[in-house]
mmCIF file of C-alpha atoms in Angstrom:
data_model
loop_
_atom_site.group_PDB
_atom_site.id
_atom_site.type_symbol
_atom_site.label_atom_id
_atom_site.label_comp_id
_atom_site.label_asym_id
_atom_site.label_seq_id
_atom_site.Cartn_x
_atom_site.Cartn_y
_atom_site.Cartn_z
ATOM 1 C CA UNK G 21 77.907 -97.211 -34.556
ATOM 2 C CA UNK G 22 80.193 -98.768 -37.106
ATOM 3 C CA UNK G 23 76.874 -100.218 -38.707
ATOM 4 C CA UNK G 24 75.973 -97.059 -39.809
ATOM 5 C CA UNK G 25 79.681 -96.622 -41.758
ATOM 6 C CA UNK G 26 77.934 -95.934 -45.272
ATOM 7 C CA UNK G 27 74.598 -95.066 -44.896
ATOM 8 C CA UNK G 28 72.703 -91.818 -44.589
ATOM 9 C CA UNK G 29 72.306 -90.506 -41.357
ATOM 10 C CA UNK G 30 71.152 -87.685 -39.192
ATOM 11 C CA UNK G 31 73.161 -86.326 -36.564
ATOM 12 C CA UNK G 32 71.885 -84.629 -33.788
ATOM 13 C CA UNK G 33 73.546 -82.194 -31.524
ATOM 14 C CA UNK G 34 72.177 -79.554 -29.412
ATOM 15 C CA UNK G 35 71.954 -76.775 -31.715
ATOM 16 C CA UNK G 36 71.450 -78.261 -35.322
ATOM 17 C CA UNK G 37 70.674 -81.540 -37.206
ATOM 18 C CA UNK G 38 72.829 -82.824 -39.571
ATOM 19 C CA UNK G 39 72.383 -85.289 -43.002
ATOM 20 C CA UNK G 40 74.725 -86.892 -44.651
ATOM 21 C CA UNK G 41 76.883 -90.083 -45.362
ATOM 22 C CA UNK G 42 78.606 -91.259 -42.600
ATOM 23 C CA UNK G 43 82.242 -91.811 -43.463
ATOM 24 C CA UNK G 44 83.856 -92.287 -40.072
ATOM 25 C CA UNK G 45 83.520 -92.353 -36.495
ATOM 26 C CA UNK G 46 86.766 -91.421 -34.300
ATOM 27 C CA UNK G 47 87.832 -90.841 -30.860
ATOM 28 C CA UNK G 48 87.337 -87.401 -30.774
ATOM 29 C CA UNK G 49 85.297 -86.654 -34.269
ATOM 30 C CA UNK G 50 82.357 -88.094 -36.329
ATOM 31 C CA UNK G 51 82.703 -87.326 -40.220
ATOM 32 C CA UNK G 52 80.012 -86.689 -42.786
ATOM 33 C CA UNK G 53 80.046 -86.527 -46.505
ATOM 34 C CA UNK G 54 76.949 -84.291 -46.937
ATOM 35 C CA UNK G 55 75.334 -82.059 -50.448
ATOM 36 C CA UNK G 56 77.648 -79.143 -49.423
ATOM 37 C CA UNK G 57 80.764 -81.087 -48.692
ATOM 38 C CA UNK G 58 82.376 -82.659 -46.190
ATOM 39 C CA UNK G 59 81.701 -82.073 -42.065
ATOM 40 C CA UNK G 60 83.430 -82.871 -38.794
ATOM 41 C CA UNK G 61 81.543 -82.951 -35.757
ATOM 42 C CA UNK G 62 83.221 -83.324 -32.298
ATOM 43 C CA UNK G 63 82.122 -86.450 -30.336
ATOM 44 C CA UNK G 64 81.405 -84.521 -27.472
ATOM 45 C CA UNK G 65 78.646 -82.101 -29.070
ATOM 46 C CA UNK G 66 76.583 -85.191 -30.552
ATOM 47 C CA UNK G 67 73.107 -86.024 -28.696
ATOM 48 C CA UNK G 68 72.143 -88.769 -30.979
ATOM 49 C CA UNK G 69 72.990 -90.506 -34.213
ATOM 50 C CA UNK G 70 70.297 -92.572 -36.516
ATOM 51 C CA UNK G 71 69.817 -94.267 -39.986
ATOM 52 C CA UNK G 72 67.690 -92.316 -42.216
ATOM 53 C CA UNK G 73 64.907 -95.228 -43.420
#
């Protein structure tokens, strides 16, 4: 996952889709850096996580 530190992404949870920069991924949270600010999403609510080509 570290790879992606950088580059756009989508994250996927079960409910919603998410774009943005991905800044950092912890324990417990993944951080964004998206067009309306920053985001947290907890670890345990994300289905998938990919590289926007």
């Amino acid at each position: 996952m570290q790879e992606l530190t950088g580059r756009e992404v989508e994250v996927s949870t079960y409910d919603t889709v998410y774009r943005g920069i991905l800044i950092e991924v912890g324990e417990a949270d993944v951080h964004l850096q998206s067009e309306s600010g920053w985001l947290v999403i907890p670890v345990e609510k994300i289905v998938d996580i990919k590289a926007v080509v």
